[in-house]
Coordinates of C-alpha atoms in Angstrom, one line a residue:
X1 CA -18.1 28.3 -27.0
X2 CA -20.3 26.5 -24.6
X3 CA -23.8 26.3 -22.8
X4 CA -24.6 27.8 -19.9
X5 CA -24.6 24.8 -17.1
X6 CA -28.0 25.7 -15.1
X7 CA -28.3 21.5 -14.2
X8 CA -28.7 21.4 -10.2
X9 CA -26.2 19.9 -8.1
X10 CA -27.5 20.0 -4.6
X11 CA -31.1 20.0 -2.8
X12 CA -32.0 23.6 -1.9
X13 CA -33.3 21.8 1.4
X14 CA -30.4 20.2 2.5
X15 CA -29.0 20.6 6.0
X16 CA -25.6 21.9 7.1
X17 CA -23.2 19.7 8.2
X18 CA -21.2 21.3 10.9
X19 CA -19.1 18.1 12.4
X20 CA -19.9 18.8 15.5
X21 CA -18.6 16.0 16.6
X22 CA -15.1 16.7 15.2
X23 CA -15.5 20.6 15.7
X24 CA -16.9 21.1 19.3
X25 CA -16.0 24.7 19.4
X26 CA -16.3 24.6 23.7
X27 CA -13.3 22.0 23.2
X28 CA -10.3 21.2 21.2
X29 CA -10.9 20.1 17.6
X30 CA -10.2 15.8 17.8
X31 CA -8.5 13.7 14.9
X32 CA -10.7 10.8 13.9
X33 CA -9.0 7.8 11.6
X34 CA -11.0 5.4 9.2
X35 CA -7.6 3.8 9.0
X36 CA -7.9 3.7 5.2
X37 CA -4.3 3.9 3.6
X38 CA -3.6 6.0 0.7
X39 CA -0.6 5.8 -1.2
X40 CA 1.3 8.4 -2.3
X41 CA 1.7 9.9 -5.6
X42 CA 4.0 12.6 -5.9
X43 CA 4.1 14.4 -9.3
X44 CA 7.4 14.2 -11.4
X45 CA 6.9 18.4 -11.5
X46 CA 5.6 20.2 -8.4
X47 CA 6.6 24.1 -7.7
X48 CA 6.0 26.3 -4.9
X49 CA 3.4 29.2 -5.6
X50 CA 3.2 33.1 -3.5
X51 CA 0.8 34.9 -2.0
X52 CA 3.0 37.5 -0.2
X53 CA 1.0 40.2 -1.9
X54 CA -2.4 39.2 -0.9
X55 CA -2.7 36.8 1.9
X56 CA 0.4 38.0 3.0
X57 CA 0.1 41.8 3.1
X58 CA -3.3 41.6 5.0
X59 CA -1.2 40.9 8.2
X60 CA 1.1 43.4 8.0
X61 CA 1.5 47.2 7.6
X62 CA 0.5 47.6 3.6
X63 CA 3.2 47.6 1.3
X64 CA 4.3 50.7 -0.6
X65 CA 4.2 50.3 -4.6
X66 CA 7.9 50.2 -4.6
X67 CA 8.5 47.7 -1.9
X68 CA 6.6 45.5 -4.2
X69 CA 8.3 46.2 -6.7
X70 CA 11.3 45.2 -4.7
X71 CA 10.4 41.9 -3.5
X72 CA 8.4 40.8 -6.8
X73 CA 12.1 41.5 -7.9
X74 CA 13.4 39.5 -5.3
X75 CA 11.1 36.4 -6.3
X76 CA 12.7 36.7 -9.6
X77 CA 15.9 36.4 -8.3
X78 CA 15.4 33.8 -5.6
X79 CA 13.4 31.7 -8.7
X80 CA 16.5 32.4 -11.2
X81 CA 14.2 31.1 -13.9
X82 CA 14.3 27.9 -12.5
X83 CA 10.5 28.2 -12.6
X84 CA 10.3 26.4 -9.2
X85 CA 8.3 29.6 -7.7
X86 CA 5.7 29.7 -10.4
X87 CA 3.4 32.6 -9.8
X88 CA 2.7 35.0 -7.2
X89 CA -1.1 37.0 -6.6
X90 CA -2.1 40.2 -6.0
X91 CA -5.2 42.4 -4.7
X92 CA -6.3 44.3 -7.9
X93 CA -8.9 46.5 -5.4
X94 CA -7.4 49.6 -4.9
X95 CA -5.1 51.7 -7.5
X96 CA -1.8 51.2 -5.5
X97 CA -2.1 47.2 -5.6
X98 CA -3.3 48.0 -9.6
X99 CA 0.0 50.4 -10.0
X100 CA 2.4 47.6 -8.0
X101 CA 1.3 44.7 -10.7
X102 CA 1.5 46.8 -13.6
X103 CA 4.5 47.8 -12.6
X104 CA 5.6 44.2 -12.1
X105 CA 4.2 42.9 -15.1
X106 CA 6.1 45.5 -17.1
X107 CA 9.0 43.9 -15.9
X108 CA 8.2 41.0 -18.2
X109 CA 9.5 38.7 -16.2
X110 CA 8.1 34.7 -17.0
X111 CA 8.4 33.6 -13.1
X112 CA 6.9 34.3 -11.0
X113 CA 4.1 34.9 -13.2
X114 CA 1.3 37.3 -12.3
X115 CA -1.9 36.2 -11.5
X116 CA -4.8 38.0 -9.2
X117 CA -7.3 37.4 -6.3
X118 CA -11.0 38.0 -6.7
X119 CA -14.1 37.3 -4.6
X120 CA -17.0 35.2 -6.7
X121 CA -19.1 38.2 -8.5
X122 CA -18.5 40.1 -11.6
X123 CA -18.0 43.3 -10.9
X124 CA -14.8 41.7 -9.1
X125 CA -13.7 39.7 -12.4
X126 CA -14.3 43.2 -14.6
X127 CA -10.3 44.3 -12.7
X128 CA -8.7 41.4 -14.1
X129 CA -10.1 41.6 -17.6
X130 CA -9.2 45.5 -17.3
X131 CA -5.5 44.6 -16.4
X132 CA -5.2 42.0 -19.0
X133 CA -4.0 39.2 -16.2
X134 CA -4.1 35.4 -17.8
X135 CA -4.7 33.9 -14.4
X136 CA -6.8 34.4 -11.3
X137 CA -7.8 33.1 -8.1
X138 CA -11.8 33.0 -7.1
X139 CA -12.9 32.6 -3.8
X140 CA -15.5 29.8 -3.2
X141 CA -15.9 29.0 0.7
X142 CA -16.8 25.1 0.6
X143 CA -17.6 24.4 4.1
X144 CA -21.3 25.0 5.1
X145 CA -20.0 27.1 8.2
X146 CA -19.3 29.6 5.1
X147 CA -21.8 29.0 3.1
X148 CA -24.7 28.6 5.8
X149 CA -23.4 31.1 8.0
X150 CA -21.0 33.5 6.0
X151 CA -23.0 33.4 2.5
X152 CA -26.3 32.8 4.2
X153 CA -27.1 31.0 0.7
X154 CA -28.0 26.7 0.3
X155 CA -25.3 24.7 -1.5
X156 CA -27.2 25.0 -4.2
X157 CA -26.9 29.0 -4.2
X158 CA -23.6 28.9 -3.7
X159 CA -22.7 26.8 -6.2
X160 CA -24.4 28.5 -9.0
X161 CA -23.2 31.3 -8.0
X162 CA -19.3 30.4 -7.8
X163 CA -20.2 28.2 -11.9
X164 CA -21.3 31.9 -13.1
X165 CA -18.3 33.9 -12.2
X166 CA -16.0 31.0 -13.5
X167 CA -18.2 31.1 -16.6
X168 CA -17.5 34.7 -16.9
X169 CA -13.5 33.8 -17.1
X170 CA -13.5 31.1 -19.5
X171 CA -15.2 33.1 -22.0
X172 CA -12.9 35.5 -21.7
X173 CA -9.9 33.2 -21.7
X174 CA -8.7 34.1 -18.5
X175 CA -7.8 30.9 -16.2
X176 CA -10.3 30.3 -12.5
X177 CA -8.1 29.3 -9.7
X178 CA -11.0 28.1 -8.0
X179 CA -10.2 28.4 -3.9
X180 CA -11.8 26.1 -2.0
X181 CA -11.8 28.1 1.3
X182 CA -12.3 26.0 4.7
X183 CA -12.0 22.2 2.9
X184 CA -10.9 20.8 6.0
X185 CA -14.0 21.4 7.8
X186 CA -16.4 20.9 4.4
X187 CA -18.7 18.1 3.4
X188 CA -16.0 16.4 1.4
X189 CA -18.1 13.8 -0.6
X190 CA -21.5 15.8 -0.3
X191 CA -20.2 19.0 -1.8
X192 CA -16.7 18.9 -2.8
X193 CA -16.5 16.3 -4.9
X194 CA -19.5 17.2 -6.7
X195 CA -19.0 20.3 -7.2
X196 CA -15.4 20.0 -8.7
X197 CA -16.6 17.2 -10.4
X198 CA -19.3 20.0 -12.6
X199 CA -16.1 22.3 -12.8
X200 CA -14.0 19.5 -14.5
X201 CA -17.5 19.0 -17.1
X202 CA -17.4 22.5 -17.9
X203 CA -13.6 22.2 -18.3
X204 CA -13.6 19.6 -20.6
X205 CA -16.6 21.2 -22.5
X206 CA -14.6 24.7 -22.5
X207 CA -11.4 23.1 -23.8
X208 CA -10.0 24.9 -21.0
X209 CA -8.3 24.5 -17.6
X210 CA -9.9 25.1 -14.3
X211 CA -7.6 25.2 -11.5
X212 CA -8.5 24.2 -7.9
X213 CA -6.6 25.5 -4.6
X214 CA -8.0 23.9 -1.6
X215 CA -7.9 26.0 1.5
X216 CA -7.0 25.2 5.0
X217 CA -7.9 28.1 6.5
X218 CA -8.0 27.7 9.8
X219 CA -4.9 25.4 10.0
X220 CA -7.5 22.1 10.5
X221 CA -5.7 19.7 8.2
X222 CA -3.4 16.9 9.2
X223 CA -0.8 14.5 7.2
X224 CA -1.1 11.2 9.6
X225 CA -1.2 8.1 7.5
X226 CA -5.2 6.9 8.1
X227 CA -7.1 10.1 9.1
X228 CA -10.3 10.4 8.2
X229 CA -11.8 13.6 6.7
X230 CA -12.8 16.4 6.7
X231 CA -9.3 16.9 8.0
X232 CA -7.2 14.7 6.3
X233 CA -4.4 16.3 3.6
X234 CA -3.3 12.8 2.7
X235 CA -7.6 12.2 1.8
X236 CA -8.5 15.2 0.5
X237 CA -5.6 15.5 -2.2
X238 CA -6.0 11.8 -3.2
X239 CA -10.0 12.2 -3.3
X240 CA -9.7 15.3 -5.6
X241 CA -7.8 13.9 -8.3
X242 CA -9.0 10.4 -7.9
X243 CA -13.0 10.9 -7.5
X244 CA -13.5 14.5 -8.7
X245 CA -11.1 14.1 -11.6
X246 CA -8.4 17.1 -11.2
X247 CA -5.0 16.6 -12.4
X248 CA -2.6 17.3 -10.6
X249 CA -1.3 19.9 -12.5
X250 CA -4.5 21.9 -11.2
X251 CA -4.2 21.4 -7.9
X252 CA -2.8 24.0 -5.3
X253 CA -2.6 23.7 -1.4
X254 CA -3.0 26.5 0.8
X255 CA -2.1 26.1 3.8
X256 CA -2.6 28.1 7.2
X257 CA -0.1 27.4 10.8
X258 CA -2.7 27.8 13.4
X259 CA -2.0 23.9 14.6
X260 CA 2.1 24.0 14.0
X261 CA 1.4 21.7 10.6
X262 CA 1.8 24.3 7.9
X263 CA 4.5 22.6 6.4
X264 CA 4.3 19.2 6.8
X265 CA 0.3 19.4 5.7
X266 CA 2.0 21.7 2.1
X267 CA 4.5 18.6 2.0
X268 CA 1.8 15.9 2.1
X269 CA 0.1 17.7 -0.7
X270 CA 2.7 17.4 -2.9
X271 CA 3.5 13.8 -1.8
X272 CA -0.2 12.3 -2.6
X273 CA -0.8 13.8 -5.6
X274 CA -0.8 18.3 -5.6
X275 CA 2.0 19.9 -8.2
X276 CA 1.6 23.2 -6.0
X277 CA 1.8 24.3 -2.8
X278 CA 1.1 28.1 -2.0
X279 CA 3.2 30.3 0.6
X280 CA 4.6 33.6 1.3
X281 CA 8.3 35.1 2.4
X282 CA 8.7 33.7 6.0
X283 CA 5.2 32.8 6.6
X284 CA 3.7 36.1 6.9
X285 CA -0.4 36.3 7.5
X286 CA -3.4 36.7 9.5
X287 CA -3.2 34.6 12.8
X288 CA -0.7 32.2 12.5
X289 CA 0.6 32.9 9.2
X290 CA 0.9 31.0 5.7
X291 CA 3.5 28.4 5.0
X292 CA 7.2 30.0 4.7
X293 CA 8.3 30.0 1.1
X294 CA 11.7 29.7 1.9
X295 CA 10.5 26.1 4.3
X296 CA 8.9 25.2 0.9
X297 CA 12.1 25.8 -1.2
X298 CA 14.1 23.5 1.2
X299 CA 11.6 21.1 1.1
X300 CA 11.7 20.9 -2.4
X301 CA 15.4 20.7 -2.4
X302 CA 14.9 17.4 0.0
X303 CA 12.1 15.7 -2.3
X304 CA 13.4 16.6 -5.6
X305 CA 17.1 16.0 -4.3
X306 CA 18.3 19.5 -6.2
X307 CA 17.1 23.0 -6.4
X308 CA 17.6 23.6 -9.8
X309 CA 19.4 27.0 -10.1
X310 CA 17.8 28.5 -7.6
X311 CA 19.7 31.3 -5.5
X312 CA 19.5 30.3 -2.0
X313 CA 21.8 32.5 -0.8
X314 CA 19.7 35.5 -1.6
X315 CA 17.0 34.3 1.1
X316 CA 19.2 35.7 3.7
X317 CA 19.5 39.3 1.9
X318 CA 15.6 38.9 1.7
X319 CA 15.0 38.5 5.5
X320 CA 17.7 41.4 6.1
X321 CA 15.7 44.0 3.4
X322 CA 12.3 42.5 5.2
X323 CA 13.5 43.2 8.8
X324 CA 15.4 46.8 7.9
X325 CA 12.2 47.9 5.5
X326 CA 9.3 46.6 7.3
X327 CA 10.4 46.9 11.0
X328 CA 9.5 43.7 11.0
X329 CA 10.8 41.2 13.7
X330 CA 12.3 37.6 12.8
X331 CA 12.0 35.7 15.9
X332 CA 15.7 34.4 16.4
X333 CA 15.3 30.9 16.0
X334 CA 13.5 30.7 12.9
X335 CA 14.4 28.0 10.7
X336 CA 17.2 29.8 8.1
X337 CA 16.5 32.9 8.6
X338 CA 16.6 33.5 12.6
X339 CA 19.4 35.5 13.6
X340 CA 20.2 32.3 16.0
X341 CA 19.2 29.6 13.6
X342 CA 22.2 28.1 13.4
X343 CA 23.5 29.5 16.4
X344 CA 25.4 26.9 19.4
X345 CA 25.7 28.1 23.3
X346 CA 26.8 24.3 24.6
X347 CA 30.6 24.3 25.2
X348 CA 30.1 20.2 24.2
X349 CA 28.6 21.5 20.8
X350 CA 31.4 24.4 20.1
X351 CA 34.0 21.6 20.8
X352 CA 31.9 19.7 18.1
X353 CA 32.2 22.8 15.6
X354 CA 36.0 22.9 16.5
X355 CA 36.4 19.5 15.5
X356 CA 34.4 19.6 12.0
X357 CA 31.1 21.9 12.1
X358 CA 29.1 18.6 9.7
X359 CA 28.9 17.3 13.9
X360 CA 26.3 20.2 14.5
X361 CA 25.9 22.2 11.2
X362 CA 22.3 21.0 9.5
X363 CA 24.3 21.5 6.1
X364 CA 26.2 24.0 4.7
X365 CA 24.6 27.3 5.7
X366 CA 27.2 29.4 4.5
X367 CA 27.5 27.9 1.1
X368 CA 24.1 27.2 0.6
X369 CA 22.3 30.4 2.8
X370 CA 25.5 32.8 3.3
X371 CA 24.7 32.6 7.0
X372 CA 28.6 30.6 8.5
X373 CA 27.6 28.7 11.9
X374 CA 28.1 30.8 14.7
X375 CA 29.2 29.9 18.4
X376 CA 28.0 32.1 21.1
X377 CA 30.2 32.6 24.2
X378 CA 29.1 32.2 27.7
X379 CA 29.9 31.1 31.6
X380 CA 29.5 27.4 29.7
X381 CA 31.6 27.6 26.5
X382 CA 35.1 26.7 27.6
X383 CA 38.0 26.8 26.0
X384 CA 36.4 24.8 22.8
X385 CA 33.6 27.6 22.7
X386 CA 36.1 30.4 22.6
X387 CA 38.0 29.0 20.1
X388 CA 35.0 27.8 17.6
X389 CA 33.8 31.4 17.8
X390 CA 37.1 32.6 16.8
X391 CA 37.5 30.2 13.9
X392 CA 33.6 30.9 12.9
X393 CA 33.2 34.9 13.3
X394 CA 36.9 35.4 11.8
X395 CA 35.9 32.6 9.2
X396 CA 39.4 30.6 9.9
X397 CA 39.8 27.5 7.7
X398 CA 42.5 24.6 7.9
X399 CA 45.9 25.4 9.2
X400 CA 44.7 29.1 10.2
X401 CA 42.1 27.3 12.6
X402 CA 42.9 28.3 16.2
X403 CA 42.9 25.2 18.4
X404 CA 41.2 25.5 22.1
X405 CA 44.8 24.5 23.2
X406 CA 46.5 27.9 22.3
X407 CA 47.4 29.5 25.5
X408 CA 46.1 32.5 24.5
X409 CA 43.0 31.0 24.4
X410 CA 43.5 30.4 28.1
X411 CA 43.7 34.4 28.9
X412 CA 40.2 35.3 27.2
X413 CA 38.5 32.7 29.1
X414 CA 40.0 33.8 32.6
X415 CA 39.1 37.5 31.4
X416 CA 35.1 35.8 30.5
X417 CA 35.3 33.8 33.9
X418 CA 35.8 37.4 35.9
X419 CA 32.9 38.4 34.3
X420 CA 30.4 35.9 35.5
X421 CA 32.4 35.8 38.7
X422 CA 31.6 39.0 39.5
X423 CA 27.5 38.7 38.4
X424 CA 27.1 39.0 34.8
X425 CA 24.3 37.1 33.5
X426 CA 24.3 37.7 29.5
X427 CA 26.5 36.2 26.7
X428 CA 29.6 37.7 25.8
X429 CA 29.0 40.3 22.8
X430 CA 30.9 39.7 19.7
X431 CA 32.4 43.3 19.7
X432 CA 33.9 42.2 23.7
X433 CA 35.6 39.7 22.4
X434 CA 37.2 41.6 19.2
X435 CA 38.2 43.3 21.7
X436 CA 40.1 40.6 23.5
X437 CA 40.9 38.5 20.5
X438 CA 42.8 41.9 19.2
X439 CA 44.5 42.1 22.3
X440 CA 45.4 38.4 22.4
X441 CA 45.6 37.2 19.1
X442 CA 46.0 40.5 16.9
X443 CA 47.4 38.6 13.7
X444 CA 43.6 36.9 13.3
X445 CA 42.2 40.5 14.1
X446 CA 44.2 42.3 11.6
X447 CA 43.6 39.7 8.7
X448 CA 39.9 40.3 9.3
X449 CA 40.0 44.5 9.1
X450 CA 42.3 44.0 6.3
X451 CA 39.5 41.7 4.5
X452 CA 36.5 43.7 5.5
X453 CA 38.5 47.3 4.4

């Protein structure tokens, strides 16, 4: 099909290049800008890609075959076969992850499709050939503090190596994700670039697509306009497909949060020039986590102005199976899925709400997430916050609304003022005030049991 490439690429001697000067270690890591501007060059098709099962999984207790099985399902779902989550990963190393993506790809289910994760040597490659997967991700650290330190091999080493194993997959017609691990603290132009650049020879000599994910694995990258690099998004996405020649079809962003910028950095891949950006359900992984699908999904949404036919709503029932499954603890004002995301203490908001919730509602969240605005109710709410939690818990619309001026409003906020008169220091639970609004307003409480029985 093709030769062997044995051509060198790099000088056996060569020094590592640490950027010390970027990357003091004893201090913080600094942001240096050339000032160069790059423009943007988002692709007409980007899609969000998962690594729940691998990346993911290593940062939480391991999942059981079924519960893979469950939320591989879920992906489906979410996806709808709009094709906007376009694969998902998984370990292949021991028989339970083996089991939970046979089980999976029995489903036969086109998205997410079903790729794996392998490190660089063929022993690794021999699982993915043995399960028949079409796709698969290959680690290849990039920066010389992994190759150097990590590897303990020259550039040189390493690259051969990394060329063999991808080798290895194109002759058996299985598609290299190549992963780029720790490109925001590698020798861009020295070994990136080159490197890739051989890939995309032996691509084009195969016939046959070589993917690239570039890795931020310690969080390092940063979108500002005029960075320089190693840690500029904006430069490294641009310099991929515009010196080393990868479409951007081919080209994936991984992203880690260890600097807050998970999801701005995956954004500014898309926007200068990467179809894919890789995540996991609510940002799970080591440290600081990956980038939240679900941030990705509404990202997309914002770009592409539509979601297709995506099921939002079912990101909700995702985080409730997560929490109740896992034990696993949402903190409550996580973006649209915290229990107090869309949540309002401020009496001046609630009398907002009253008025028309678009005052201090993002969007739609019950439509679009099945999660209604909620008021909470405190020493601050007033009459405007009692009433806007009425309307919102009991789901009130139009001429049902309760307005703060109903006198019986009056009586539940004298009983809430006793309270904090007399010391309390917590919010008013929504099962108190069923109480009083079933006491006080007992037509809206009945409507509710009748709707709920």
């Amino acid at each position: 099909m093709f030769e062997k490439f044995s051509q060198k690429i790099f000088e056996s001697s060569q020094k590592p290049e640490f950027y010390k000067d970027i990357f003091p270690y004893d201090e913080l890591p600094k942001v240096t800008f050339n000032n160069i501007q790059l423009p943007m060059d988002m692709p007409e098709d980007i899609w969000i890609t998962d690594t729940t099962f691998r990346d993911g999984q290593q940062s939480i207790s391991p999942f059981s075959v079924d519960q893979m099985v469950k939320l591989y399902s879920y992906l489906h779902e979410l996806d709808n076969n709009s094709g906007i989550i376009r694969q998902t990963e998984f370990f292949l190393y021991t028989e339970k992850d083996r089991e939970a993506a046979y089980k999976c790809l029995s489903l036969g289910y086109e998205f997410p499709e079903i790729t794996s994760w392998i490190r660089a040597n063929k022993e690794d490659f021999k699982l993915v050939k043995n399960m028949g997967i079409k796709e698969t991700g290959i680690l290849m650290s990039c920066s010389d503090y992994h190759i150097f330190k990590k590897l303990n091999m020259t550039r040189e080493e390493a690259a051969q190596k990394y060329i063999s194993i991808v080798e290895e997959a194109l002759a058996n017609d299985i598609t290299p994700r190549c992963h780029l691990e720790d490109i925001t603290r590698a020798d861009f132009f020295g070994f990136v670039v080159p490197f890739v650049k051989k890939l995309m020879e032996l691509a084009k000599e195969a016939n046959k697509k070589i993917k690239i994910r570039a890795c931020d694995t310690l969080g390092l990258g940063v979108p500002y306009s005029g960075a320089a690099l190693p840690r500029s998004v904006q430069a490294i996405i641009h310099g991929l497909k515009n010196y080393a020649g990868v479409p951007s079809d081919w080209l994936e962003w991984h992203g880690h949060n260890d600097f807050y910028g998970v999801v701005t950095n995956s954004s500014t891949a898309w926007l200068y020039g990467c179809a894919s950006v890789n995540s996991t359900l609510f940002g799970i992984g080591e440290r600081t986590g990956n980038c939240p699908l679900e941030a990705m999904i509404i990202e997309y949404g914002q770009l592409k102005g539509n979601t297709k036919n995506m099921r939002l709503n079912l990101i909700t029932e995702i985080a409730e199976y997560f929490q109740s499954e896992f034990d696993y603890s949402i903190p409550p004002k996580t973006p649209f899925i915290g229990s107090e995301f869309n949540l309002t203490k401020a009496g001046i908001h609630a009398d907002g709400v009253l008025k028309d919730e678009e005052i201090y509602n993002i969007f739609d969240t019950e439509k679009i997430l099945d999660r209604p605005i909620v008021v909470a109710v405190n020493e601050y709410s007033g009459l405007a916050g009692i009433a806007a939690w009425i309307n919102t818990y009991y789901k009130l619309k139009d001429e049902y609304k309760i307005d703060k001026k109903d006198p019986r409003i009056k009586l539940i906020k004298e009983w809430i003022d006793e309270e904090y008169e007399n010391g309390r220091n917590t919010i008013i639970t929504n099962e108190e005030l069923e109480l009083l609004v079933e006491k006080y307003i007992p037509e809206v409480f009945i409507t509710k049991k009748v709707r709920v029985s």
